Short mmCIF file of C-alpha atoms in Angstrom, two decimals:
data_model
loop_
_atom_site.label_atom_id
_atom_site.label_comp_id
_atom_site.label_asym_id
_atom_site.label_seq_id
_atom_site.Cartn_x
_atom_site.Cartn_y
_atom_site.Cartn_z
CA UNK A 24 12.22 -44.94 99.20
CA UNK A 25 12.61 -42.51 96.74
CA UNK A 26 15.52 -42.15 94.25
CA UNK A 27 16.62 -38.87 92.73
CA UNK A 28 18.48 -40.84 90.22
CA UNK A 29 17.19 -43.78 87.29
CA UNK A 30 18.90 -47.18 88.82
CA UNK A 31 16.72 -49.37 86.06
CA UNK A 32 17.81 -52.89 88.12
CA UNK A 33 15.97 -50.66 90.95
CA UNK A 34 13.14 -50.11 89.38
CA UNK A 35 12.84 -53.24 87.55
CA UNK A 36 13.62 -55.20 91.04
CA UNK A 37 11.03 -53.32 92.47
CA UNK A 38 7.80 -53.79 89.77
CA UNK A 39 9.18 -57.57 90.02
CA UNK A 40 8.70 -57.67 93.90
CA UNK A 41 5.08 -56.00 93.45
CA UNK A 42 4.18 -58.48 90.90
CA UNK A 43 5.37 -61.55 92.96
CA UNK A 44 3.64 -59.88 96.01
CA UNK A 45 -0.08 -59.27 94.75
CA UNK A 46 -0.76 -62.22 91.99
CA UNK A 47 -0.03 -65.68 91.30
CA UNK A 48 -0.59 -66.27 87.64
CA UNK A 49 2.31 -66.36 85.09
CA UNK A 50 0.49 -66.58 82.11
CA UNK A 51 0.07 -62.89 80.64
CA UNK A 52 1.83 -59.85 81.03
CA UNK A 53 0.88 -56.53 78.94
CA UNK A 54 2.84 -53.25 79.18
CA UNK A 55 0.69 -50.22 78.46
CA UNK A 56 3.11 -47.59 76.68
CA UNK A 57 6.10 -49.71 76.23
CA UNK A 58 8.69 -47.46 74.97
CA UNK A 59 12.06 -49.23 74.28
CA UNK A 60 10.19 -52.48 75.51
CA UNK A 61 12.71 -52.79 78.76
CA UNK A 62 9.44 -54.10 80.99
CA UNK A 63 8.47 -56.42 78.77
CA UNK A 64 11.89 -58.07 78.11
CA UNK A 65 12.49 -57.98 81.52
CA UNK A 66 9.34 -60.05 82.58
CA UNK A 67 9.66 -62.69 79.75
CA UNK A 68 11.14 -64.85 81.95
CA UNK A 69 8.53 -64.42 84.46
CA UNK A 70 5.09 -64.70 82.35
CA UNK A 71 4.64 -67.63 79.31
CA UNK A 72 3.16 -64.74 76.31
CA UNK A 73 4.57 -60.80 77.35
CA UNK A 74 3.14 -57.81 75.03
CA UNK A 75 3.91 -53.94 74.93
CA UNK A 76 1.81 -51.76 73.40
CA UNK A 77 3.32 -47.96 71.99
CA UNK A 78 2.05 -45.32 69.80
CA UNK A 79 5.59 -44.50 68.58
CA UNK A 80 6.03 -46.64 65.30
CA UNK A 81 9.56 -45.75 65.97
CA UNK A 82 9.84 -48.23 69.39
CA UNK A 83 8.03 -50.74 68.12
CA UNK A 84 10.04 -51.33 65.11
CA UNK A 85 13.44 -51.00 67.35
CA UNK A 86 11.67 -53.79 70.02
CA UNK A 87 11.17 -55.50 66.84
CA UNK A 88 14.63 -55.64 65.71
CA UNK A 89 16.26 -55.60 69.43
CA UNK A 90 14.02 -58.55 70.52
CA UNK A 91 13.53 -60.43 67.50
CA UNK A 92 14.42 -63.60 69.05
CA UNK A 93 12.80 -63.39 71.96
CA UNK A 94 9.45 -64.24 73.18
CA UNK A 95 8.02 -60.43 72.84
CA UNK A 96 5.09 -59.21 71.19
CA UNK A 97 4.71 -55.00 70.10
CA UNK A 98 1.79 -53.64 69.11
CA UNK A 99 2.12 -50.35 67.77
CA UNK A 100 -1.22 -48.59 68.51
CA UNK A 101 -2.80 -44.31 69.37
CA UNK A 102 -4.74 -45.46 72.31
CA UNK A 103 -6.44 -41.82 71.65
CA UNK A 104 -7.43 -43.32 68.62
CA UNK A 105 -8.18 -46.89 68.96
CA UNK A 106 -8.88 -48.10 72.56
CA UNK A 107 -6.77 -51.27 74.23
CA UNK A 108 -9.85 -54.18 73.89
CA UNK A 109 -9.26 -53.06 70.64
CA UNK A 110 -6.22 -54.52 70.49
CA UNK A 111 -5.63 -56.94 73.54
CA UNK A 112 -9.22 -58.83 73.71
CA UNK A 113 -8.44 -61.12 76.60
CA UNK A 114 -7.67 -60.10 80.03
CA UNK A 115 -4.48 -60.39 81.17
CA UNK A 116 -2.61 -61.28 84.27
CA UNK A 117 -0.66 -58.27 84.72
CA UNK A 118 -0.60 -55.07 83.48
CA UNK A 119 1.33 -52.09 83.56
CA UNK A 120 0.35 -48.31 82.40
CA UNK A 121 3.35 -46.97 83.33
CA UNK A 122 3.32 -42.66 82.95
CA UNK A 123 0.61 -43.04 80.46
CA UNK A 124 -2.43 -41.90 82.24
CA UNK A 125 -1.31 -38.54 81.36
CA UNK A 126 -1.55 -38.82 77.74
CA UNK A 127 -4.39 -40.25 77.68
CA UNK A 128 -7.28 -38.11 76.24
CA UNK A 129 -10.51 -40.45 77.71
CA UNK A 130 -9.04 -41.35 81.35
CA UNK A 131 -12.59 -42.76 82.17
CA UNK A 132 -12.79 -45.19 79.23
CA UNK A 133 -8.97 -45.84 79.85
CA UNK A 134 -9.15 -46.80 83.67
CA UNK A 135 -12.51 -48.77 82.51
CA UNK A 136 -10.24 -50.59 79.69
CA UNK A 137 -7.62 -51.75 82.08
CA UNK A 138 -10.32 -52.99 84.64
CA UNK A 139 -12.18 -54.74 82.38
CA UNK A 140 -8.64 -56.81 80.84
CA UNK A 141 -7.07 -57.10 84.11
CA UNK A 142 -6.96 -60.64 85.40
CA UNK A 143 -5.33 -59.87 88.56
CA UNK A 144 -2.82 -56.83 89.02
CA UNK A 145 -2.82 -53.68 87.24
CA UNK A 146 0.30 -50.90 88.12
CA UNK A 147 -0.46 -47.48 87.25
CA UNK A 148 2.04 -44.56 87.44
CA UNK A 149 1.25 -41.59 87.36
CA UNK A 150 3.13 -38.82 85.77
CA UNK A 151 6.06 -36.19 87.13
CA UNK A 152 3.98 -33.56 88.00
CA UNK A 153 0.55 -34.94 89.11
CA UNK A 154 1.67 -34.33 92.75
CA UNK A 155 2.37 -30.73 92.14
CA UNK A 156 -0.93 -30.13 90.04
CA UNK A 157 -3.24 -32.45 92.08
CA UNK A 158 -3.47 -34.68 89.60
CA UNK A 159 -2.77 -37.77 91.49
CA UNK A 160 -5.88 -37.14 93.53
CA UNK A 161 -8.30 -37.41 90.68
CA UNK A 162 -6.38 -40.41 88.76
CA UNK A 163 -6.60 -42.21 92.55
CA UNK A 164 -10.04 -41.54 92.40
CA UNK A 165 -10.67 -42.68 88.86
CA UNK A 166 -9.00 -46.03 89.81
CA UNK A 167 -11.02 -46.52 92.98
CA UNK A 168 -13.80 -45.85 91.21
CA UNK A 169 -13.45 -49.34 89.87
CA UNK A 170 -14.17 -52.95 92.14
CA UNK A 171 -10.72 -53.44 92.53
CA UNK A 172 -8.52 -52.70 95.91
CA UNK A 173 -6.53 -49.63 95.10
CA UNK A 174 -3.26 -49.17 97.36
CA UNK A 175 -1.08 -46.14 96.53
CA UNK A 176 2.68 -46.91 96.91
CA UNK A 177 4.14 -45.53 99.96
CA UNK A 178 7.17 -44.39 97.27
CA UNK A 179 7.27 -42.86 94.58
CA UNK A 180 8.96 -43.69 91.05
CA UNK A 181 11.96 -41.04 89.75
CA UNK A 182 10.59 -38.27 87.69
CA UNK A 183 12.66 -38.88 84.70
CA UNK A 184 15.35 -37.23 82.97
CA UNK A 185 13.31 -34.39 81.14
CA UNK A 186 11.09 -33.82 84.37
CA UNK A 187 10.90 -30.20 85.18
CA UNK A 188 13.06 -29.57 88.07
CA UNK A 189 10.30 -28.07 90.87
CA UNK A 190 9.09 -32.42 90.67
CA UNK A 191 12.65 -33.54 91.38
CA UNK A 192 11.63 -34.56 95.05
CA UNK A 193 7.82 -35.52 94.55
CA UNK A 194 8.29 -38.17 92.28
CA UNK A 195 5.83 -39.86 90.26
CA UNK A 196 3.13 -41.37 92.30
CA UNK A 197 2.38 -45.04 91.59
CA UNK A 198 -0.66 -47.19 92.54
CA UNK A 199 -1.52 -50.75 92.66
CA UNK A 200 -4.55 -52.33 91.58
CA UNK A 201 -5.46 -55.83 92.62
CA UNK A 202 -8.61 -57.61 91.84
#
């Protein structure tokens, strides 16, 4: 079920259905590279305390003002700096790392992180051209390398609008991550 094009209600249908699917708590909900914040004001309605975390001072300060009344939290944080327990210390329901493994300079400590604060679901995606480069095969790895059941998505996510074009039909590869 792949779609060339970005339908966000798609997408944002779809990550709702995986959630409801594989856990049952509704307490926490953390979004690992949270942009424009779209995930996490999506799923405030779904989980009682929602957080995004973002390197880019810029986003946070725009979820800031766009969400200002809502019950969002930002963090702005260089998780090549700093790591995530450093900023999230308890575990949370649900997270997402949504095409951030990539940028990620310690993928070990990184995959380790989101292990050790995931309560019951973690989503990773993968990036545009992991499939191409083989990359997918050593972040699936990675993630199976922790006690959690690891299920790759029969699908993959869109590539994204600055995706070079030879990745237009792969996709990004996504996997699920259920303790």
């Amino acid at each position: 079920v792949f779609k060339k094009y970005y339908d966000p209600e798609i997408w944002l249908s779809l990550f709702e259905k995986i959630i409801e699917n594989n856990s049952e708590s509704r307490d926490s909900y953390l979004d690992i590279g949270s942009n424009l914040g779209v995930f996490v004001r999506s799923f405030d309605h779904i989980f009682q305390n929602v957080t995004g975390i973002d390197a880019d001072r810029y986003y946070i300060e725009m979820c800031d003002f766009l969400y200002e009344e809502e019950n969002c939290n930002f963090i702005l944080a260089d998780l090549n700096i700093k790591r995530v327990i450093d900023f999230i210390t308890s575990p949370r329901d649900v997270i997402t790392a949504l095409s951030m493994i990539e940028y990620i300079n310690n993928k070990e400590q990184f995959v380790q992180d989101l292990y050790d604060l995931t309560n019951e679901l973690c989503i990773v995606e993968g990036h545009s051209e992991d499939i191409i480069k083989g990359y997918d095969k050593k972040y699936e790895d990675l993630l199976k390398s922790k006690n959690w059941k690891v299920q790759r998505a029969d699908f993959t996510t869109d590539v994204g609008v600055n995706a070079p074009a030879a990745t237009q039909e792969t996709g990004r590869p996504l996997w699920i991550c259920k303790k």
